[in-house]
Coordinates of C-alpha atoms and ligand atoms in Angstrom, one line a residue:
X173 CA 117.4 134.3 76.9
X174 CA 117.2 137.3 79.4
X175 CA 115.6 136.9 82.3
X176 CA 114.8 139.9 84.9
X177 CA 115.7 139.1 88.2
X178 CA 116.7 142.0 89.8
X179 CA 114.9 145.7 90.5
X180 CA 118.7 147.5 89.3
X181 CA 119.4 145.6 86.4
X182 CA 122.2 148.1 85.8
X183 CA 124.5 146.9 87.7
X184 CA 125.8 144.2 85.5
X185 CA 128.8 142.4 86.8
X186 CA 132.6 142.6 85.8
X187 CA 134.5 139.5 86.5
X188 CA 137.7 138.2 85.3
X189 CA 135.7 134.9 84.9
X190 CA 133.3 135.5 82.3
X191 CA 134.4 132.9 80.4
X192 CA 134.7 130.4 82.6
X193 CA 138.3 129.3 82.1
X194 CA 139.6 131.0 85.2
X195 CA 139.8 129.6 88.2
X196 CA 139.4 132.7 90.7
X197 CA 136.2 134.2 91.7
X198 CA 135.8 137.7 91.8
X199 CA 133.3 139.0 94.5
X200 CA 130.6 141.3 93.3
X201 CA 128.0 142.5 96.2
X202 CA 124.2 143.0 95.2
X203 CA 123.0 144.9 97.7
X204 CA 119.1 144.0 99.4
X205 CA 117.7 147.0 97.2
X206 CA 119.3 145.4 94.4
X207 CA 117.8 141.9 94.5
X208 CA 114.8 139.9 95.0
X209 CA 115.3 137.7 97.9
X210 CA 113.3 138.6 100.7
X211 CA 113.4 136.4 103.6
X212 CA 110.3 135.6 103.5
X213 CA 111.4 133.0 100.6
X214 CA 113.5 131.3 103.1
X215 CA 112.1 128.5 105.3
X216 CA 111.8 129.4 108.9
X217 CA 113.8 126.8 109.6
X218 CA 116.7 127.8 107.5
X219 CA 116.1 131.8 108.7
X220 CA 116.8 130.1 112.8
X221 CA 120.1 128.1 111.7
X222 CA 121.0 131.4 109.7
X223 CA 120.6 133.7 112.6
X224 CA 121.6 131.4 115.1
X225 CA 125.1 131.3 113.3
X226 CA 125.1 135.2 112.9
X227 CA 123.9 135.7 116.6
X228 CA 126.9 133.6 117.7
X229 CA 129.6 135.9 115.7
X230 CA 129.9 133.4 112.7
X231 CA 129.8 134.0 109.3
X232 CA 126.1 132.5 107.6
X233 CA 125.1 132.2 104.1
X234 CA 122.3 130.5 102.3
X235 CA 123.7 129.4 99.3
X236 CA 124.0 127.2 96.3
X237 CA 119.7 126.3 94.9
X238 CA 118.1 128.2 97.5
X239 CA 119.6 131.5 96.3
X240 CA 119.1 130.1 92.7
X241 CA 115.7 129.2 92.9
X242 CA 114.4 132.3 94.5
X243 CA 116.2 133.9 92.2
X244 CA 114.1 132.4 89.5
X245 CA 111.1 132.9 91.2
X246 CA 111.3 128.7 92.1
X247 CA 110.6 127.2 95.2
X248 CA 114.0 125.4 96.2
X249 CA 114.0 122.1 96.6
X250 CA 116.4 122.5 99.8
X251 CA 118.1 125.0 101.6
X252 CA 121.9 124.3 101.9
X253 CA 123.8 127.0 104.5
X254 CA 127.3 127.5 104.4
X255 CA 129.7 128.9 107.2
X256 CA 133.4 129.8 108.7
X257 CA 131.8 127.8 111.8
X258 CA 133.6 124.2 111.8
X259 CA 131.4 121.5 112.6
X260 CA 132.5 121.4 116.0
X261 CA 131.3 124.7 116.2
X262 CA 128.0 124.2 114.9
X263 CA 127.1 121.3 116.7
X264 CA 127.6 123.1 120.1
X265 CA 125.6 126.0 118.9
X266 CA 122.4 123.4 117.9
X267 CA 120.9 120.8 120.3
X268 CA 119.8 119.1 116.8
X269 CA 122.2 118.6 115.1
X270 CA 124.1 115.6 113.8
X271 CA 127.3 115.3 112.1
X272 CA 127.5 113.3 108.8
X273 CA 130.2 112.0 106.2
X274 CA 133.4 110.5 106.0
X275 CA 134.4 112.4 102.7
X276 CA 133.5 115.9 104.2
X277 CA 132.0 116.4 107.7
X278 CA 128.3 118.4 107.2
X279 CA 126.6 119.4 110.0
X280 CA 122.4 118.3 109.7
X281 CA 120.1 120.5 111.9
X282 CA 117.3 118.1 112.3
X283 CA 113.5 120.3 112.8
X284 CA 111.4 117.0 112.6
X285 CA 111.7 115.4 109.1
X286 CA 113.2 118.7 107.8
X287 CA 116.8 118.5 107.3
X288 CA 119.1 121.8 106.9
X289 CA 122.3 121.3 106.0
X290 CA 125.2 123.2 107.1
X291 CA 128.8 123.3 105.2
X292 CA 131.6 124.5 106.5
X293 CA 133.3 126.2 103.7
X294 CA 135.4 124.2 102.1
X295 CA 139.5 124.7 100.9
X296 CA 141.6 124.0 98.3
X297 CA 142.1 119.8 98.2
X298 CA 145.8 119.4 98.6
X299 CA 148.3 120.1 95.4
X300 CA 148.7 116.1 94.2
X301 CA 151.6 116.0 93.9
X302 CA 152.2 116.9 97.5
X303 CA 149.3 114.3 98.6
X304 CA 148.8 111.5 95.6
X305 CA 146.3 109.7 97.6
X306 CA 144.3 112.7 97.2
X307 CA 143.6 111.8 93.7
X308 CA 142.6 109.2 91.4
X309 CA 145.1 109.1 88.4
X310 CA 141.9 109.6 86.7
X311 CA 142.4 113.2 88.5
X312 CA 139.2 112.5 90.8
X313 CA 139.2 113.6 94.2
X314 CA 139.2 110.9 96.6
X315 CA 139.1 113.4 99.5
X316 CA 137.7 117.0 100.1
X317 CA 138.2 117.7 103.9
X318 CA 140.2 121.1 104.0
X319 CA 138.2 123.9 105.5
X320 CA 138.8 127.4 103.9
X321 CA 137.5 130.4 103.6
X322 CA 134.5 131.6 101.7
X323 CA 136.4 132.7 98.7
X324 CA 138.1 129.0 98.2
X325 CA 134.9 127.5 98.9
X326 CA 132.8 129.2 95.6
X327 CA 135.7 128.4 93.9
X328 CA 135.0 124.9 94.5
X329 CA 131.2 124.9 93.4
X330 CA 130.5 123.5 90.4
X331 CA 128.4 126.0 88.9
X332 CA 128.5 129.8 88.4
X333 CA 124.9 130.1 88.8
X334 CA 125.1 127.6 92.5
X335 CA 128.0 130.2 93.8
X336 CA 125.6 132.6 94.8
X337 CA 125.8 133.6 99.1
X338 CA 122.9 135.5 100.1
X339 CA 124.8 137.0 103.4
X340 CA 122.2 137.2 106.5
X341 CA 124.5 140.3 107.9
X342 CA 123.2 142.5 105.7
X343 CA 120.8 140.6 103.6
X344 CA 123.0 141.2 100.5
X345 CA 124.1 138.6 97.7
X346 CA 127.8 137.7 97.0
X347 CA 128.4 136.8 93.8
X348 CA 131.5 135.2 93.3
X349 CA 131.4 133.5 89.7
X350 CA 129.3 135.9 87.9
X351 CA 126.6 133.5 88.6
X352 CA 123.7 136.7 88.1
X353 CA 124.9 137.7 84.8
X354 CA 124.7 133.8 83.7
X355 CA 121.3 133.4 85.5
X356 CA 120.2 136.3 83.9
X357 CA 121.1 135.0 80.3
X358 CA 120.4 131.5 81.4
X359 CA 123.6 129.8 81.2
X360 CA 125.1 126.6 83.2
X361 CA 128.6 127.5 83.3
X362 CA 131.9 125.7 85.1
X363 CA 133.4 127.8 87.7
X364 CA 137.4 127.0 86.4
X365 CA 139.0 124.7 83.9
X366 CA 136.0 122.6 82.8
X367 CA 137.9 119.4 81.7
X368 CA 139.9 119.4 85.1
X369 CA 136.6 119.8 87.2
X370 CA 135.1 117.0 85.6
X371 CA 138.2 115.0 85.8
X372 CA 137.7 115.8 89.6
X373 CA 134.0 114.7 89.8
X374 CA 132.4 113.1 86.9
X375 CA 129.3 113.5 88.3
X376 CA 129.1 117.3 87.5
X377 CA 128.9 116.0 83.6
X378 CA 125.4 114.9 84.5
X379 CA 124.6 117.9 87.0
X380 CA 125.2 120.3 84.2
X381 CA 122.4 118.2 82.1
X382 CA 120.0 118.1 85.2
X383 CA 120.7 122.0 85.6
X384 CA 119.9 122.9 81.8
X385 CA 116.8 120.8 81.8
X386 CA 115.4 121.7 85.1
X387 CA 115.9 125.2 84.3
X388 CA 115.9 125.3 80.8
X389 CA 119.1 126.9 80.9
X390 CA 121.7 126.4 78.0
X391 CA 125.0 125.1 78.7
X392 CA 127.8 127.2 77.9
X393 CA 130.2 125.8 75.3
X394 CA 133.4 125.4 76.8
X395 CA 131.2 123.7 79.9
X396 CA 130.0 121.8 77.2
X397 CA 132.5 121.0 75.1
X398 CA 134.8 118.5 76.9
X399 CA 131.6 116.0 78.3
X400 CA 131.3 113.6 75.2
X401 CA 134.7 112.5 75.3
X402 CA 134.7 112.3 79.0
X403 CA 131.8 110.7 79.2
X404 CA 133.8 107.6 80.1
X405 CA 134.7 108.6 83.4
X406 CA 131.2 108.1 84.6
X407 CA 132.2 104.3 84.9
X408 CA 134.5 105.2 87.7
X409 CA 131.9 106.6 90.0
X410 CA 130.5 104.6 92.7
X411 CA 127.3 102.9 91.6
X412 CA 125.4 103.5 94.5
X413 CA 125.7 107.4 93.9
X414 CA 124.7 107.3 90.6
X415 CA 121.5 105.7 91.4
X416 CA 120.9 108.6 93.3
X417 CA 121.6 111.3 90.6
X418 CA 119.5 108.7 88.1
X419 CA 116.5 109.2 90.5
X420 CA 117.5 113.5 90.3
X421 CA 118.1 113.6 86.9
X422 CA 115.5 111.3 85.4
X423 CA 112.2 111.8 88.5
X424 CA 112.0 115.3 89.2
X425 CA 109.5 116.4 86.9
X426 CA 112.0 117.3 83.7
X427 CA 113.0 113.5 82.8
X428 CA 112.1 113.3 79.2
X429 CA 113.7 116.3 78.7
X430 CA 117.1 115.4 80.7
X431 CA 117.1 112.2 78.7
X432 CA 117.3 113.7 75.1
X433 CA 120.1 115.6 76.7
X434 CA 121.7 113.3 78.3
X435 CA 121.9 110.9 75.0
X436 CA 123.1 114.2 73.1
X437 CA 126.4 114.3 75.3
X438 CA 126.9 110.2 75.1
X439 CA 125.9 110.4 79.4
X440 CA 122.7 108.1 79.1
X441 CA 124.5 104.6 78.0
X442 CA 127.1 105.5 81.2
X443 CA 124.1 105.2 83.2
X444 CA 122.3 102.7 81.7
X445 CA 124.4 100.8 78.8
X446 CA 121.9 97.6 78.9
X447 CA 119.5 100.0 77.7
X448 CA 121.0 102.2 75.6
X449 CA 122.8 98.6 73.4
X450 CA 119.7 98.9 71.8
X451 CA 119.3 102.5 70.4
X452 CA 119.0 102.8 67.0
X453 CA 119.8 105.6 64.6
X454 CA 116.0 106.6 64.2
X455 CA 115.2 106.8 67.9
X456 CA 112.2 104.9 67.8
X457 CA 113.0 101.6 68.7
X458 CA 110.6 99.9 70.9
X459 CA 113.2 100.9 73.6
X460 CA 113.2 104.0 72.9
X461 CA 109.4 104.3 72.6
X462 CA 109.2 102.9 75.9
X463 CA 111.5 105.1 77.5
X464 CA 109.8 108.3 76.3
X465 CA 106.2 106.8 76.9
X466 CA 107.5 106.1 80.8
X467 CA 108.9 109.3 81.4
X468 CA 106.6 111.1 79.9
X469 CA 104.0 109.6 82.6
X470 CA 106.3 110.2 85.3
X471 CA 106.7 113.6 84.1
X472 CA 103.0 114.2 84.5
X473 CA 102.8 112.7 87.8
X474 CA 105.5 114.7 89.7
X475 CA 103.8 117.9 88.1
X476 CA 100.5 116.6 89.1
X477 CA 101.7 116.7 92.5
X478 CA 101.5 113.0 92.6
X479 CA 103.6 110.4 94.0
X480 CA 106.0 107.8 92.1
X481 CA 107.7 104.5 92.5
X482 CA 111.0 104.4 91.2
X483 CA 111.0 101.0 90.5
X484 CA 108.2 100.9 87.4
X485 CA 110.6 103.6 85.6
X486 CA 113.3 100.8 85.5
X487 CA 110.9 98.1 85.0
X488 CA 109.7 100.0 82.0
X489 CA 113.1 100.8 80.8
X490 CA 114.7 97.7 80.9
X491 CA 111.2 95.7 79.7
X492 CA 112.0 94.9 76.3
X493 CA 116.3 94.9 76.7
X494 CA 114.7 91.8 79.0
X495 CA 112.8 90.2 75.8
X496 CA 115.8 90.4 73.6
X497 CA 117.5 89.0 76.0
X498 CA 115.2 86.1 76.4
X499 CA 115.4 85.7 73.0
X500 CA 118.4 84.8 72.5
X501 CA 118.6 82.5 75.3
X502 CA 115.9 80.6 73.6
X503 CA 117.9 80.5 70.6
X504 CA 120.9 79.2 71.9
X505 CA 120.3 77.2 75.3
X506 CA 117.0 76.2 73.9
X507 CA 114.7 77.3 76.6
X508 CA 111.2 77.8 77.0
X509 CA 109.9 81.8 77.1
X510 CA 109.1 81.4 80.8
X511 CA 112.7 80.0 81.8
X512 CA 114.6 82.1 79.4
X513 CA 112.9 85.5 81.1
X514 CA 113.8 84.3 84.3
X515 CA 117.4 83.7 83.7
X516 CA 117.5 86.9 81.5
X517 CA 116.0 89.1 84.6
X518 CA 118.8 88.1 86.5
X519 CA 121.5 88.3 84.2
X520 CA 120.0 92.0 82.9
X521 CA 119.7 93.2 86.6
X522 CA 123.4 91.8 87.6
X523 CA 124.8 93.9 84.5
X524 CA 122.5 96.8 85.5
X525 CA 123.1 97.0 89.1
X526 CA 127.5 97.4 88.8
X527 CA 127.1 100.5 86.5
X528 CA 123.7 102.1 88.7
X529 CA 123.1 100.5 91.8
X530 CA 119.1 99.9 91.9
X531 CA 118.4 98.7 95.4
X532 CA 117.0 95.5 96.1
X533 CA 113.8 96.5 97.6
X534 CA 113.2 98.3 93.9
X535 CA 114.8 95.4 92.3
X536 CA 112.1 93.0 93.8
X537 CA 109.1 95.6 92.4
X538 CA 110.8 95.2 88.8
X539 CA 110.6 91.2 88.6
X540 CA 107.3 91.6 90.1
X541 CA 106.1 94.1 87.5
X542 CA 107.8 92.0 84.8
X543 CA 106.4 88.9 85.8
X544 CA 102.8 90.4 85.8
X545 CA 103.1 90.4 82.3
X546 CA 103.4 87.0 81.9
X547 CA 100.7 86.2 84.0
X548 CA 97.9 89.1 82.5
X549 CA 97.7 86.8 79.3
X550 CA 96.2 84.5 81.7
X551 CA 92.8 85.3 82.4
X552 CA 90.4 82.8 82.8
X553 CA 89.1 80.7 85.7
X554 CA 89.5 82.5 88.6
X555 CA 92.3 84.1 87.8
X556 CA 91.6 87.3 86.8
X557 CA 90.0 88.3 90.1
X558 CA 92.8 86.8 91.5
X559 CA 94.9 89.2 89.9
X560 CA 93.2 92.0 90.7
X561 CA 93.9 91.5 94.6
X562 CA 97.8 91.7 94.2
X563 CA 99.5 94.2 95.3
X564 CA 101.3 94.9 92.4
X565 CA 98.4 94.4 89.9
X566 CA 97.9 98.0 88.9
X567 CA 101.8 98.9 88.2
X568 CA 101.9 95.5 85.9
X569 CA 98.0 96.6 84.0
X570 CA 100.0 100.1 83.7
X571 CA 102.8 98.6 82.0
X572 CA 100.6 96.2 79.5
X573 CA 99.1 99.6 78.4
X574 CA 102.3 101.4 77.8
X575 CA 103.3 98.1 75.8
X576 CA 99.6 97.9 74.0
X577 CA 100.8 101.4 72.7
X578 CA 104.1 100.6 71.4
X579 CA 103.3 96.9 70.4
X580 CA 99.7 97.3 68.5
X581 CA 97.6 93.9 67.9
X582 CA 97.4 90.9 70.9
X583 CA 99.2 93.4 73.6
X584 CA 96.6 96.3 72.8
X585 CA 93.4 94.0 73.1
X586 CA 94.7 92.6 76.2
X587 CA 95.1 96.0 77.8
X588 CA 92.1 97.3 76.7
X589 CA 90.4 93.8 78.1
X590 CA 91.8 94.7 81.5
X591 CA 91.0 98.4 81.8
X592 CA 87.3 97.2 81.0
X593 CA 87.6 94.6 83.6
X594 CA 89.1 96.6 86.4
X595 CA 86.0 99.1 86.4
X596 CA 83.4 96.7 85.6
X597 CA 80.1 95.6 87.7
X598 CA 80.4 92.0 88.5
X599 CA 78.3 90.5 86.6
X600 CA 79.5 91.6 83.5
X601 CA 83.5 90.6 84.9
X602 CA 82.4 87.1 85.2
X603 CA 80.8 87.6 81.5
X604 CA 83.6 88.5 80.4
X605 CA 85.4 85.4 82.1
X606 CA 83.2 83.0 80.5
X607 CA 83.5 84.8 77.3
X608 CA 87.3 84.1 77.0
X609 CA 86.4 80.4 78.3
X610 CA 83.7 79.7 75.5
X611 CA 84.8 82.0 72.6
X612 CA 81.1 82.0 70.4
X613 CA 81.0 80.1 67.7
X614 CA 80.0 82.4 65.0
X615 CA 83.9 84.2 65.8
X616 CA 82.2 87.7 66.0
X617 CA 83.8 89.9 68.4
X618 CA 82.3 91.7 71.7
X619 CA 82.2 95.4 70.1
X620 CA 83.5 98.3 72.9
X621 CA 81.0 100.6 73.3
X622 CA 81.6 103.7 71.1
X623 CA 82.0 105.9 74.3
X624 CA 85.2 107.7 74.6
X625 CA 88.0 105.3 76.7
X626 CA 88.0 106.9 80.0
X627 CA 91.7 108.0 80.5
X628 CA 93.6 105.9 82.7
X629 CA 95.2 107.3 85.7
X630 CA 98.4 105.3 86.4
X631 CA 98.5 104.8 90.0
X632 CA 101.0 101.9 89.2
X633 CA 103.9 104.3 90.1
X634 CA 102.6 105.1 93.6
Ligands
LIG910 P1 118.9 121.2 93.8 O1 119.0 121.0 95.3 O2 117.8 122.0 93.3 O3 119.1 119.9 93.1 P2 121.4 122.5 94.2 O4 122.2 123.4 93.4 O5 121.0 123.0 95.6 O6 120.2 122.0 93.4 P3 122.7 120.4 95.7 O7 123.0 119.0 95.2 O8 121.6 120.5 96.7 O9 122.3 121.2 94.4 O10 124.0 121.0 96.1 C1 124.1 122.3 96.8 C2 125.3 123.1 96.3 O11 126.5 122.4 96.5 C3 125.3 123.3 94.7 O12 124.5 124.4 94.4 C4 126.7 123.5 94.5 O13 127.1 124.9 94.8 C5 127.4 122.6 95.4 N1 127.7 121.3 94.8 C6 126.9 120.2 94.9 N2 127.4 119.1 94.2 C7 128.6 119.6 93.8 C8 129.7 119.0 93.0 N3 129.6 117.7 92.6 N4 130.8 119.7 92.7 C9 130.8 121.0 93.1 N5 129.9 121.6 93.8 C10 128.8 120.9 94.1
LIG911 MG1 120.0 121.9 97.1

């Protein structure tokens, strides 16, 4: 893959880091004629905390996937800004600002609800063996809180192609890992020793996946190589942070996608290993239906420019681990369906939540979700039109369909029962009511009219 994204593609960087096994950057300078970002691809927001810095003698960079992006002719998803400033420094210079983290002190310039973040560049973390608390034995890095200068703080990116500084002195680019040659062949390659920079923060194992997918990049083979048999080391990060790179990685538009990779390099059952117990050779277990159905959706919605709930991905994803579960504590502590699904949501969402910490206000939406499919089956009376007044109705008919598709027979009918009901005049709703009351004698059934199904727009995941 070659991709133009410069107007002098001539100028085709040397580096000593080409393949990715060398720890020092090499600086190549693309000058303004040279490249394509233009400032007016930067936020005005980011352009005043850029010039604010410069005005005031300091060094200013956008960097990381705002350079990226443009790059790619993508609109970034942030704009990050790093800086020789400290955070003492910045916070003088902006009426705005707050400083955040323990780990490593950032500087937020707050413009309303948008956030710019500002980095001071970051050092070298201290040798180990000079400061063991600064590692795990693991070799993770507990702390990161050395400043440095702009050199040492590419070195410490993760990727080539997120070591990019587009310099507001002269509106040039510094390229410090060879990041444009890679972008331009569409590479995601470690900047250093791959093992060791996993070692250091597992969490790039899965940020190399999101990359490739999201940019439909390939991932370079020694970048590559080492994450199946580190894959492990996931378990060691805190499960609260991997909830937020599940939501980044699996509800940004590319999740089915990021899932087949992610099960290629042995990263989904780190994430989610109540789920992934049940994958099977073939991939099309109802599990694994489910999952693609689910993201598929999602997928659709984020590019429709729609809005999701997190929650009804992991409803949906843990749905039928939940009825094996059940299952088998029918079988063995002789329960009844109802009972046994209560005591298996529980038990499925204690094991879920230690390995990917799924909030409780999401965790509430799931068991509601869930337990709408018990109660769909139960129509009659009242009770339909009761259930088409609760809040959560549409996310649980969503789901029912999503099952009808994988499950065939009983589930099917009941789904399509519901999507008839939802959008039907009265009259015939209480029609169809009575029909499930007094089932006519002669057993023939209603026939759907031969019309095409109307398409149904989830809205469950608003
Ligand atoms: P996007 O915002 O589109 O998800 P991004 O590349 O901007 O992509 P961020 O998570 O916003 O990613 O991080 C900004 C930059 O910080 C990255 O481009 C990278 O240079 C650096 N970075 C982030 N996380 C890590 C990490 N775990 N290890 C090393 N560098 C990192
Ligand atoms: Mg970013």
């Amino acid at each position: 893959m070659c991709r133009k994204l410069f107007t002098n593609t001539n100028k085709d960087q040397k580096s000593s880091n080409q393949d990715g096994s060398n720890g020092e950057v090499n600086l190549n300078i693309i000058t303004r004629q040279e490249h394509t970002v233009s400032r007016s691809h930067i936020s005005e927001n980011a352009l005043k905390v850029l010039y604010r810095l410069h005005n005031h003698g300091y060094d200013a960079f956008l960097v990381g996937g705002g350079v990226r992006d443009i790059l790619l002719d993508k609109q970034p998803k942030d704009f990050d800004i790093a800086t020789n400033a400290t955070p003492e420094q910045i916070k003088e210079l902006f009426r705005n600002c707050r400083l955040i983290g323990r780990r490593f002190r950032l500087a937020h310039i707050m413009f309303g609800r948008d956030i710019i973040e500002v980095a001071t560049f970051r050092g070298h973390h201290q040798e180990p063996e000079k400061n063991q608390s600064a590692q795990s034995k693991e070799g993770m890095l507990l702390r990161d809180n050395v400043y440095g200068t702009v050199e040492e703080d590419a070195e410490r990116r993760d990727f080539t192609v997120n070591a990019m500084y587009y310099n507001i002195a002269d509106f040039s680019i510094h390229d410090y890992a060879n990041g444009v040659n890679d972008l331009k062949d569409g590479i995601i390659r470690m900047i250093g020793d791959p093992e060791t920079r996993y070692r250091e923060d597992p969490v790039r194992m899965i940020r190399a996946i999101r990359f490739a997918a999201k940019l439909d990049m390939s991932i370079a083979p020694a970048t590559a190589a080492p994450i199946k048999e580190l894959a492990h080391l996931m378990t060691s990060v805190p499960a609260a942070r991997l909830f937020e790179e599940s939501l980044k990685l699996l509800q940004a538009g590319q999740g089915l996608a990021t899932y087949k990779l992610l099960r290629q390099y042995d990263l989904f059952s780190a994430l989610f290993p109540t789920v992934a117990r049940h994958f099977t050779e073939a991939q099309n277990s109802d599990v694994e239906q489910m999952i693609e159905i689910v993201l598929n959706s999602t997928d659709k919605r984020i590019n429709d420019g729609k809005r999701i709930n997190p929650a009804f991905m992991f409803a949906a994803f843990l749905w039928y681990p939940l009825q094996y579960r059940a299952k088998d504590l029918m079988e063995v502590r002789k329960l009844s369906y109802y009972d046994a699904i209560m005591m298996a949501s529980n038990e499925l969402l204690d094991d879920q939540v230690k390995q990917l910490a799924i909030p409780r206000r999401h965790t509430a939406t799931i068991r509601d979700i869930w337990q709408l499919q018990l109660r769909l089956t139960r129509r009659t009376g009242k009770r339909a039109f009761q259930m088409l007044e609760l809040n959560k109705f549409r996310a649980g008919f969503d789901m029912l369909e999503m099952r009808g598709q994988i499950e065939g027979g009983p589930t099917e009918e009941l789904a399509l029962w519901w999507h008839e009901f939802q959008d039907a005049p009265s009259v015939h709703r209480q029609n169809m009511v009575q029909t499930l009351g007094n089932p006519k004698p002669t057993g023939r059934r209603r026939k759907r009219p031969q019309t095409k199904r109307k398409t149904t727009k989830p809205r469950s995941q608003e």
